[in-house]
XYZ file of C-alpha atoms in Angstrom:
701
model
C 6.919 61.874 -22.761
C 7.960 65.265 -21.560
C 11.542 66.011 -22.634
C 14.170 65.510 -19.968
C 15.497 69.012 -20.569
C 12.384 70.259 -18.782
C 12.698 68.048 -15.785
C 14.274 70.759 -13.525
C 11.268 73.135 -14.280
C 8.744 70.411 -13.415
C 10.321 69.428 -10.139
C 7.917 70.046 -7.233
C 7.977 73.650 -5.932
C 8.790 72.267 -2.474
C 12.405 71.429 -3.798
C 13.183 75.200 -3.806
C 14.697 76.738 -0.643
C 12.276 78.178 1.880
C 9.158 76.401 0.619
C 7.919 73.885 3.109
C 4.712 72.777 4.823
C 4.267 76.072 6.467
C 4.637 78.290 3.398
C 3.286 75.886 0.794
C -0.309 77.057 1.023
C 0.753 80.638 0.459
C 2.592 79.713 -2.732
C -0.329 77.652 -4.012
C -2.605 80.619 -3.520
C -0.223 83.021 -5.175
C 0.148 80.769 -8.246
C -3.563 79.959 -8.582
C -3.265 76.201 -7.858
C -5.315 73.958 -5.631
C -2.377 72.983 -3.437
C 1.402 73.185 -3.243
C 1.561 69.554 -4.578
C 0.163 70.956 -7.895
C 2.824 73.660 -8.038
C 6.057 73.208 -10.143
C 9.283 75.281 -10.393
C 8.030 76.548 -13.813
C 5.044 78.275 -12.126
C 7.380 80.423 -10.153
C 9.535 81.109 -13.173
C 6.390 82.419 -14.960
C 5.492 84.637 -11.950
C 6.743 87.847 -13.372
C 7.398 91.220 -11.593
C 4.829 93.993 -12.204
C 7.296 96.821 -11.415
C 10.758 97.790 -10.371
C 12.259 99.624 -7.429
C 15.280 101.689 -8.415
C 17.412 102.442 -5.384
C 20.046 104.298 -7.294
C 18.501 107.625 -6.506
C 20.425 109.144 -3.474
C 19.535 112.868 -3.308
C 20.080 113.486 0.445
C 17.197 113.904 2.978
C 16.384 117.570 2.313
C 16.315 117.138 -1.565
C 14.149 113.959 -1.442
C 10.821 114.411 -3.428
C 7.455 113.777 -1.769
C 6.388 110.158 -2.566
C 9.702 109.324 -4.244
C 11.632 106.071 -3.561
C 15.101 107.160 -2.358
C 18.143 105.635 -0.739
C 19.559 107.667 2.213
C 22.958 107.259 3.888
C 22.777 108.648 7.420
C 23.809 108.482 11.155
C 21.376 106.984 13.781
C 20.728 109.661 16.397
C 18.108 108.239 18.754
C 15.215 105.746 19.183
C 11.754 106.838 20.383
C 9.634 103.726 21.431
C 5.922 104.268 21.980
C 4.723 105.151 25.625
C 4.021 101.976 27.652
C 0.561 100.497 26.923
C 0.109 102.676 23.743
C 0.832 100.093 21.043
C -1.050 102.169 18.380
C 1.687 104.784 18.528
C 4.513 103.919 16.206
C 8.149 103.351 17.129
C 10.381 106.069 15.606
C 14.096 106.093 14.797
C 15.772 109.440 13.913
C 18.710 109.588 11.471
C 20.491 112.592 9.922
C 22.785 113.330 6.928
C 24.486 116.600 5.882
C 21.199 118.017 4.606
C 18.615 117.238 7.279
C 16.842 114.823 9.579
C 14.616 111.770 8.726
C 12.250 109.981 10.962
C 11.900 106.155 10.303
C 8.392 105.024 11.342
C 7.625 101.470 12.399
C 4.042 100.419 13.509
C 4.103 97.685 16.096
C 7.895 97.745 15.754
C 9.908 95.225 17.763
C 12.346 97.262 19.910
C 14.952 94.435 20.128
C 15.036 93.981 16.358
C 15.194 97.806 15.729
C 18.018 98.373 18.215
C 20.085 95.651 16.570
C 19.309 96.844 12.957
C 19.712 100.485 13.607
C 22.335 100.917 16.428
C 22.683 104.471 17.779
C 25.863 106.249 16.525
C 26.205 103.936 13.431
C 26.082 104.953 9.774
C 23.287 103.078 7.982
C 21.754 102.922 4.588
C 17.939 103.003 4.313
C 15.619 102.838 1.238
C 11.956 103.528 0.886
C 9.242 106.031 0.159
C 9.601 109.576 1.492
C 6.655 111.540 3.036
C 6.806 115.129 3.947
C 4.551 116.715 6.687
C 4.929 120.137 8.183
C 8.488 120.434 6.747
C 9.509 117.116 8.284
C 10.655 114.046 6.382
C 9.599 110.458 7.330
C 9.849 107.017 5.859
C 7.181 104.434 7.021
C 8.644 100.879 7.249
C 11.709 101.305 4.990
C 11.976 98.604 2.288
C 15.639 98.200 3.003
C 17.941 98.785 6.022
C 21.593 97.829 6.194
C 24.835 98.996 7.720
C 27.474 100.661 5.524
C 29.842 97.710 5.707
C 27.081 95.544 3.954
C 26.314 98.135 1.269
C 27.391 95.852 -1.484
C 24.629 93.319 -0.617
C 21.798 95.879 -1.311
C 20.222 95.365 -4.648
C 20.021 98.767 -6.454
C 17.490 97.720 -8.897
C 14.891 95.294 -7.462
C 11.845 93.617 -9.162
C 8.404 93.909 -7.333
C 6.220 90.816 -7.588
C 2.477 90.266 -7.024
C 2.216 88.944 -3.409
C -0.391 87.158 -1.293
C -0.977 87.414 2.535
C 1.618 85.441 4.466
C 4.464 85.624 1.986
C 7.365 88.079 2.502
C 8.858 89.741 -0.611
C 12.434 88.493 0.407
C 11.368 84.955 0.763
C 9.586 85.029 -2.625
C 12.624 86.670 -4.296
C 14.915 83.973 -2.892
C 12.779 81.158 -4.233
C 12.399 82.908 -7.651
C 16.190 83.306 -7.917
C 16.542 79.587 -7.142
C 13.910 78.892 -9.880
C 15.806 80.958 -12.526
C 18.946 78.950 -11.765
C 17.089 75.862 -12.971
C 15.941 77.465 -16.284
C 17.614 75.552 -19.073
C 18.695 76.814 -22.535
C 16.025 75.411 -24.922
C 15.987 74.829 -28.662
C 14.341 77.765 -30.467
C 10.693 77.166 -31.439
C 9.889 80.475 -33.041
C 10.257 81.374 -36.712
C 13.621 83.178 -37.392
C 11.921 85.832 -39.490
C 9.449 86.611 -36.627
C 12.346 86.799 -34.063
C 14.138 89.391 -36.416
C 10.931 91.417 -37.042
C 9.931 91.571 -33.319
C 13.571 91.822 -31.921
C 12.692 88.838 -29.623
C 15.431 87.612 -27.358
C 15.745 83.772 -26.746
C 13.388 82.161 -24.134
C 16.223 81.946 -21.568
C 17.356 85.566 -22.115
C 13.717 86.772 -21.836
C 13.262 85.063 -18.403
C 16.547 86.341 -17.105
C 15.904 89.942 -18.261
C 12.514 90.061 -16.581
C 13.639 88.577 -13.249
C 16.929 90.525 -13.150
C 15.841 93.960 -14.444
C 18.450 96.682 -15.118
C 16.062 99.578 -14.702
C 12.312 100.371 -14.400
C 11.753 100.090 -18.194
C 12.397 96.345 -17.975
C 9.112 95.798 -16.211
C 7.097 97.292 -19.063
C 4.649 94.980 -20.782
C 5.968 96.067 -24.207
C 9.680 95.064 -23.662
C 10.887 92.558 -26.247
C 11.455 90.068 -23.469
C 7.903 90.277 -22.136
C 6.355 90.278 -25.644
C 8.474 87.175 -26.420
C 7.036 85.184 -23.414
C 3.481 86.469 -24.228
C 3.831 85.293 -27.789
C 5.100 81.882 -26.555
C 2.016 81.542 -24.346
C -0.339 82.498 -27.187
C 1.430 80.160 -29.604
C 1.163 77.170 -27.204
C -2.528 77.902 -26.724
C -3.257 78.313 -30.494
C -1.316 75.108 -31.441
C -3.133 73.057 -28.860
C -6.441 74.395 -30.108
C -5.524 73.588 -33.701
C -4.657 70.016 -32.726
C -7.870 69.577 -30.753
C -9.855 70.909 -33.633
C -8.066 68.558 -35.948
C -8.828 65.613 -33.733
C -12.462 66.615 -33.451
C -12.811 67.239 -37.218
C -10.830 64.059 -38.126
C -13.766 61.835 -37.333
C -16.134 62.826 -40.144
C -19.427 64.023 -38.993
C -22.604 61.981 -39.877
C -24.837 64.377 -41.897
C -28.107 65.281 -40.272
C -31.033 65.309 -42.727
C -33.681 67.403 -40.971
C -37.276 67.014 -42.219
C -38.705 70.043 -40.427
C -41.750 67.992 -39.175
C -40.962 68.143 -35.406
C -39.567 71.693 -35.637
C -42.761 72.884 -37.321
C -44.909 71.295 -34.408
C -42.626 72.789 -31.802
C -42.749 76.235 -33.486
C -46.595 76.113 -33.515
C -46.705 75.431 -29.801
C -44.180 78.219 -28.921
C -45.829 81.207 -27.275
C -43.513 83.467 -29.328
C -41.876 83.573 -32.743
C -38.114 83.497 -33.078
C -36.173 86.714 -33.554
C -34.193 87.356 -36.795
C -30.847 86.447 -35.182
C -32.386 83.242 -33.691
C -33.573 82.238 -37.217
C -30.078 82.966 -38.632
C -28.376 80.913 -35.965
C -30.722 77.899 -36.457
C -30.217 78.058 -40.238
C -26.430 78.146 -39.747
C -26.560 75.199 -37.340
C -28.889 73.048 -39.581
C -26.631 73.800 -42.577
C -23.419 72.888 -40.636
C -24.935 69.611 -39.488
C -26.085 68.661 -42.965
C -22.485 68.648 -44.210
C -19.873 65.854 -44.003
C -17.648 67.798 -41.600
C -18.477 67.885 -37.862
C -20.044 71.074 -36.776
C -18.137 73.039 -34.128
C -20.052 76.150 -33.345
C -20.096 78.710 -30.562
C -23.450 80.344 -29.957
C -23.078 83.718 -28.084
C -26.213 85.219 -26.859
C -26.622 87.871 -24.280
C -28.662 87.113 -21.089
C -32.207 86.414 -22.147
C -31.574 86.525 -25.916
C -33.164 83.018 -26.315
C -30.354 80.528 -26.682
C -32.508 77.632 -25.304
C -34.983 78.006 -28.148
C -32.116 77.828 -30.701
C -30.697 74.682 -28.864
C -34.091 73.178 -28.975
C -34.433 73.621 -32.791
C -31.043 72.069 -33.285
C -31.971 69.169 -31.135
C -35.290 68.709 -32.947
C -33.459 68.590 -36.283
C -31.279 65.681 -34.946
C -34.325 63.778 -33.592
C -36.129 64.202 -36.980
C -33.307 62.099 -38.488
C -33.586 59.405 -35.925
C -30.590 60.613 -33.711
C -30.137 61.715 -30.108
C -29.101 65.097 -28.693
C -27.603 65.930 -25.266
C -27.619 69.386 -23.547
C -25.010 69.702 -20.803
C -25.374 72.449 -18.182
C -22.746 73.431 -15.490
C -25.167 73.221 -12.499
C -28.010 71.100 -11.284
C -30.329 74.122 -11.044
C -29.717 75.133 -14.640
C -30.034 71.471 -15.890
C -33.442 71.084 -14.179
C -34.571 74.453 -15.474
C -33.567 73.522 -19.076
C -35.412 70.252 -18.602
C -38.654 72.014 -17.598
C -38.516 74.503 -20.360
C -37.740 71.894 -23.059
C -40.307 69.431 -21.844
C -42.876 72.103 -21.986
C -41.792 73.206 -25.451
C -41.699 69.704 -26.927
C -44.961 68.340 -25.410
C -46.769 68.973 -28.685
C -44.210 67.046 -30.724
C -44.191 63.888 -28.597
C -40.430 63.783 -28.091
C -38.842 61.572 -25.351
C -36.884 63.978 -23.034
C -34.747 62.644 -20.078
C -32.749 64.404 -17.363
C -29.558 62.871 -15.840
C -27.593 64.481 -13.021
C -25.513 63.429 -10.168
C -28.643 63.291 -8.049
C -30.137 60.372 -9.921
C -29.089 57.285 -7.911
C -29.734 53.491 -7.844
C -32.763 52.057 -9.667
C -33.907 55.409 -11.004
C -30.461 56.039 -12.589
C -30.383 52.525 -14.147
C -33.713 53.106 -15.706
C -32.682 56.499 -17.230
C -29.387 55.100 -18.613
C -31.234 52.153 -20.072
C -33.631 54.540 -21.891
C -30.597 56.504 -23.176
C -28.863 53.264 -24.404
C -32.013 52.108 -26.208
C -32.734 55.379 -27.964
C -36.142 55.888 -26.257
C -34.641 58.998 -24.735
C -34.201 61.316 -27.695
C -33.216 64.588 -25.948
C -31.130 64.177 -22.778
C -30.424 67.070 -20.457
C -27.978 66.915 -17.608
C -24.739 67.948 -15.885
C -21.231 66.377 -16.013
C -22.981 63.001 -15.219
C -23.722 62.811 -19.022
C -20.276 61.885 -19.857
C -19.421 59.394 -17.166
C -18.154 56.046 -18.340
C -21.256 54.084 -17.520
C -23.456 56.207 -19.787
C -23.751 54.952 -23.353
C -25.886 56.388 -26.154
C -27.875 54.791 -28.941
C -27.116 57.352 -31.699
C -25.631 60.547 -30.297
C -25.521 63.082 -33.088
C -25.399 66.436 -31.287
C -23.712 67.570 -28.059
C -24.624 70.940 -26.690
C -22.658 72.461 -23.918
C -24.169 75.467 -22.045
C -21.938 78.086 -20.454
C -18.840 76.873 -22.119
C -16.485 78.855 -19.836
C -17.309 76.342 -17.047
C -15.874 73.458 -19.117
C -12.365 73.006 -20.424
C -11.352 71.657 -23.757
C -10.680 68.101 -22.302
C -14.341 67.976 -21.049
C -15.521 68.936 -24.527
C -13.481 66.018 -25.875
C -14.808 63.475 -23.344
C -18.360 64.322 -24.337
C -17.750 64.103 -28.049
C -16.044 60.737 -27.497
C -19.528 59.465 -26.466
C -21.003 59.254 -29.994
C -19.857 58.479 -33.508
C -18.356 62.028 -33.598
C -21.452 64.125 -32.768
C -21.764 67.672 -33.913
C -20.982 70.157 -31.204
C -22.723 73.438 -30.257
C -21.386 75.446 -27.388
C -23.521 78.231 -25.895
C -22.479 81.082 -23.526
C -24.313 83.988 -22.119
C -21.003 85.669 -21.288
C -20.465 87.974 -24.206
C -16.857 87.441 -25.183
C -14.811 90.116 -27.090
C -13.403 88.887 -30.372
C -9.838 88.608 -29.115
C -10.992 86.326 -26.278
C -12.987 84.250 -28.749
C -9.887 83.670 -30.658
C -7.929 82.805 -27.561
C -10.362 80.474 -25.937
C -12.440 79.170 -28.864
C -10.069 79.472 -31.755
C -11.451 76.096 -32.836
C -15.018 77.284 -33.451
C -17.302 79.113 -35.871
C -19.361 81.697 -34.042
C -23.138 82.727 -34.176
C -24.331 85.729 -32.203
C -27.857 86.409 -30.959
C -28.081 90.189 -30.964
C -31.817 90.862 -30.239
C -33.975 90.458 -27.204
C -37.114 88.300 -27.626
C -40.376 90.305 -28.119
C -42.071 91.509 -24.914
C -38.866 91.692 -22.851
C -38.701 94.945 -20.888
C -35.529 97.059 -20.481
C -34.067 97.022 -17.005
C -33.515 100.337 -15.289
C -30.201 100.498 -13.311
C -29.570 102.708 -10.291
C -26.415 103.215 -8.268
C -26.900 103.672 -4.510
C -24.373 104.117 -1.674
C -24.586 101.699 1.240
C -25.502 104.686 3.551
C -28.915 104.735 1.724
C -29.690 101.069 2.364
C -32.693 102.050 4.500
C -34.330 103.706 1.466
C -33.719 100.470 -0.655
C -35.401 98.323 2.036
C -38.424 100.770 2.215
C -38.795 100.622 -1.598
C -38.609 96.884 -1.509
C -41.264 96.593 1.171
C -43.589 98.700 -0.857
C -42.958 96.621 -4.060
C -43.413 93.306 -2.303
C -46.703 94.593 -0.749
C -47.789 95.106 -4.348
C -47.104 91.439 -5.088
C -43.619 91.883 -6.895
C -40.624 89.617 -6.484
C -36.997 90.617 -5.790
C -33.516 89.146 -5.473
C -30.944 90.393 -3.013
C -27.333 89.349 -3.919
C -24.425 89.249 -1.387
C -20.791 88.384 -2.382
C -20.205 85.867 0.516
C -21.983 82.974 2.294
C -20.913 83.509 5.881
C -18.740 85.972 7.917
C -14.997 85.892 7.606
C -12.163 87.465 9.646
C -10.530 88.839 6.505
C -13.483 90.623 4.865
C -15.806 93.441 5.757
C -18.392 92.435 3.274
C -22.009 91.582 4.265
C -22.504 87.706 4.027
C -25.731 86.229 2.755
C -26.608 84.500 5.994
C -26.220 87.717 8.036
C -28.193 89.801 5.548
C -30.878 87.182 5.502
C -31.229 87.394 9.354
C -31.399 91.218 9.181
C -33.988 91.312 6.457
C -36.061 88.661 8.019
C -37.089 91.064 10.819
C -38.475 93.287 8.113
C -40.014 90.713 5.733
C -40.869 87.728 8.031
C -41.903 84.665 6.124
C -41.705 86.375 2.695
C -37.912 85.883 2.571
C -35.863 82.898 1.356
C -32.133 82.083 1.226
C -30.025 80.195 -1.361
C -26.259 79.822 -1.557
C -23.582 77.339 -2.888
C -22.992 75.560 0.517
C -26.603 74.181 0.636
C -27.455 70.800 -0.614
C -28.982 70.445 -3.993
C -32.354 69.561 -2.338
C -32.224 72.666 -0.137
C -31.357 74.876 -3.086
C -34.200 73.438 -5.139
C -36.718 73.925 -2.342
C -35.671 77.582 -1.910
C -35.911 78.237 -5.610
C -39.267 76.490 -5.903
C -40.702 78.551 -3.003
C -39.578 81.744 -4.722
C -40.884 80.599 -8.128
C -44.268 79.635 -6.700
C -44.492 82.942 -4.711
C -44.292 81.360 -1.208
C -41.409 83.646 -0.781
C -41.044 87.006 -2.448
C -37.613 88.103 -1.621
C -34.668 85.754 -2.308
C -31.337 86.501 -0.590
C -28.648 84.700 -2.582
C -24.960 84.534 -3.452
C -23.857 84.356 -7.074
C -25.161 80.779 -7.239
C -28.102 82.360 -9.113
C -25.874 83.998 -11.697
C -26.298 81.453 -14.459
C -29.637 80.650 -16.056
C -32.119 80.799 -13.186
C -35.517 81.778 -14.653
C -38.283 83.398 -12.661
C -40.045 85.611 -15.158
C -42.074 87.570 -12.648
C -38.995 88.590 -10.595
C -38.505 92.260 -11.473
C -36.109 93.716 -8.809
C -32.499 92.950 -8.305
C -30.445 94.406 -5.426
C -26.658 93.651 -5.622
C -24.857 94.542 -2.420
C -21.173 95.460 -2.614
C -21.504 95.804 -6.426
C -18.129 97.407 -6.651
C -16.573 93.963 -5.723
C -18.139 92.156 -8.747
C -16.734 92.008 -12.334
C -18.796 93.638 -15.056
C -19.608 90.420 -16.766
C -20.904 89.011 -13.522
C -22.999 92.107 -12.704
C -24.427 91.858 -16.222
C -25.291 88.206 -15.741
C -26.914 88.884 -12.383
C -28.935 91.778 -13.740
C -30.144 89.424 -16.514
C -32.145 87.457 -13.935
C -34.726 90.302 -13.916
C -36.500 91.781 -17.026
C -37.448 88.300 -18.232
C -41.225 88.971 -18.066
C -43.539 91.648 -19.250
C -43.053 93.904 -16.255
C -40.615 96.890 -16.123
C -37.664 95.915 -13.966
C -35.058 97.513 -11.800
C -31.504 96.638 -10.776
C -30.027 98.574 -7.751
C -26.227 98.491 -7.466
C -25.321 99.182 -3.825
C -21.640 100.214 -3.240
C -19.460 100.953 -0.167
C -17.654 104.300 -0.111
C -14.946 105.154 -0.794
C -14.941 103.703 -4.237
C -12.030 103.767 -6.651
C -12.172 105.529 -9.973
C -12.085 102.212 -11.747
C -15.018 100.961 -9.542
C -17.009 104.040 -10.417
C -16.330 103.676 -14.110
C -17.573 100.062 -13.888
C -20.866 100.886 -12.209
C -21.469 103.798 -14.651
C -21.118 101.484 -17.564
C -23.740 99.153 -16.022
C -26.056 102.134 -15.572
C -25.569 103.353 -19.157
C -25.918 100.203 -21.218
C -27.611 96.817 -21.331
C -25.489 95.682 -24.295
C -23.493 92.651 -23.081
C -20.875 93.043 -25.800
C -20.209 96.716 -24.959
C -19.880 95.663 -21.292
C -17.491 92.749 -22.122
C -15.140 95.045 -24.198
C -15.126 97.572 -21.324
C -14.517 94.751 -18.814
C -11.565 93.648 -20.815
C -10.209 97.183 -20.958
C -10.703 97.879 -17.280
C -9.697 94.577 -15.806
C -7.802 92.497 -18.241
C -8.918 89.013 -19.465
C -7.800 86.950 -16.358
C -10.988 87.502 -14.562
C -13.306 88.189 -17.346
C -14.605 84.582 -17.623
C -14.223 83.540 -14.066
C -11.430 81.562 -12.588
C -8.206 80.484 -14.121
C -8.958 76.797 -13.516
C -12.172 76.969 -15.639
C -10.430 76.213 -18.985
C -10.353 79.803 -20.050
C -7.428 81.910 -20.959
C -6.546 83.619 -17.728
C -3.079 84.198 -19.213
C -0.003 84.159 -16.920
C 2.434 85.951 -19.122
C 0.316 87.574 -21.791
C -2.236 90.419 -21.535
C -4.766 90.587 -24.302
C -4.912 94.287 -23.904
C -1.177 94.805 -24.218
C -0.281 91.966 -26.572
C -3.527 91.504 -28.567
C -1.604 92.227 -31.824
C 0.429 89.030 -31.243
C -2.547 86.691 -30.879
C -3.553 86.927 -34.529
C 0.122 86.331 -35.585
C 0.227 83.244 -33.226
C -3.049 81.936 -34.746
C -1.725 82.067 -38.185
C 1.662 80.667 -37.280
C -0.108 77.676 -35.458
C -2.381 76.996 -38.507
C 0.620 77.147 -40.990
C 2.896 75.049 -38.842
C 0.419 72.214 -38.199
C -0.497 72.133 -41.843
C 3.118 71.889 -42.965
C 4.242 69.497 -40.176
C 1.162 67.636 -39.077
C 2.815 65.720 -36.308
C 5.491 68.225 -35.271
C 8.359 65.985 -36.385
C 10.616 68.606 -38.042
C 13.379 70.385 -36.009
C 11.083 73.336 -35.225
C 8.215 70.871 -34.725
C 10.134 69.009 -31.960
C 10.980 72.342 -30.330
C 7.292 73.282 -30.388
C 6.457 70.077 -28.586
C 8.838 71.306 -25.877
C 6.921 74.617 -25.822
C 3.604 72.672 -25.372
C 4.917 70.777 -22.412
C 6.409 73.973 -21.008
C 2.938 75.561 -20.874
C 1.260 72.315 -19.523
C -0.476 71.621 -22.852
C 0.038 67.941 -22.548
C -3.371 66.992 -23.758
C -2.568 68.530 -27.123
C 0.468 66.285 -27.504
C -1.613 63.176 -26.941
C -3.282 64.093 -30.284
C -0.066 63.725 -32.227
C 0.161 60.356 -33.900
C 3.846 60.035 -33.107
C 3.587 61.265 -29.469
């Protein structure tokens, strides 16, 4: 049960002033939740300011610096509305002080409101950013306007929060102040020595200091208050990982005694031999599974490094000992592809392979689940359908999860609950920097595949501005005429009012005029059958150019596709660009990736595209992505069970993660069920950070 002291923080967000049916969706979007019903007061409490506006600087108009935020006390001289019918001309209000004149500029300004707020002849106080042009000072849309008699009400130091369209800063600030009023004083969960060493304030003091800053320095990521909250978040994460790991380890693993018979037959039938790092990974996995403890291993392999072959060898070892193995993929496309590959590779060994996805219905589904329950199905490949309640296994000894970042910890648990504590192998093609491995997978041993299989060609990457799209199309036409295959990736499915990006459907129509029947389309809104048909046509060569959204990012394997065009590449994360590029260069042909960007492009955007051009090493790319963008986006969305931290930044607070990991390990070792004084306070911390699933693993809770 969540301690009652946290009840005020877990009240629905709609209990705060100004949050109703009309604004609820904006708050949900701002806080990264599905709907306002999922939002709690604590979410707003943890929505921290990114900077501070200091209005104490009052130099006078003439002495105001270009681009500086200043506060001006002046007299209103005149209003200059735009000429009738010319709404694009701004509304101007002119004020003066002893040093000079200032023009306040309002685009689409409402005359009635401006006349009331800035009455002619009155003394007013305005605050905002100063611009100088031809010796004249202006202030576009001042942040703050008030009359002198209300000067006391103006906040001199004001926090600036991340916003979303539709939310006004004033309304958000009002709701956040109301949220801070509900923040209780909580028992201390941190070690006193750590508090002393790091000069950490209490939880309550930290929250108050950040939401009510005294100067700009208070918004810095390295203030003790911010570091304190970052450490709390790391610690909650590490304790819950430790508890999950303990739960998973508790049920002793059943040792797997591999004979090597089936593996040898599979190896003979493979058209390639395993690389050194694949052999190392297989050896580590077989050794782990032979012990009494359950294996929990993360297999990190760059795009095209041959993770499927490693998974197959692990599954074969289990089948040799009379057990079953499952391989779970995040999408139907990927599951079916694994099924085809593995069926082909195991044909010589006579192993029973099944596939189970949400698409299997009625009689067909019953027959498949019966074969799984009887043990006739020895290797089972599928999607989330593999761990639904009505699927039971004969002797499940190994569970493999592909693309881990699409599954949360609780899904790993529900899959492992299926067998008598099966061993667990998690695979990801997203190269994850070490700090992130600790944060997301602190409960796992790690194997890395560092070589590309023999025969794989390097991919040449080019960066091209959108203005030269005609050249790209001409090159594609020539390549397709030679019998080559290409992907064309767009960031959106259909046109939207809020975006100037080219949607896949529109690009498909435009390219169809050039390529006729040789072009196909695949995106996430199509049904599974439509997607499969489009992919099959491309694979078989009925279509030669496939226009797609990022639905093809993970795992799609068409070895003879050798050209990848990514439109609006500046809008994609590095990890995603790397994943997409990995769809080509899978055969023996030299391959090309063309990154098309729209000008103007930011320095950060340029840096990202250059990294893509200069290296194919996924781990270098991942470290750079972490440096340039922070970890929140690195592995996809926040809801995906990955550490998109709210309060902590791995870049700024990485040093605290290692301390939190050791602290969590030591604490759970000394006080297994968190029953001491500090242990009870730590339970509160877990609830505070919505780590309820971890608490369920405590015997006494």
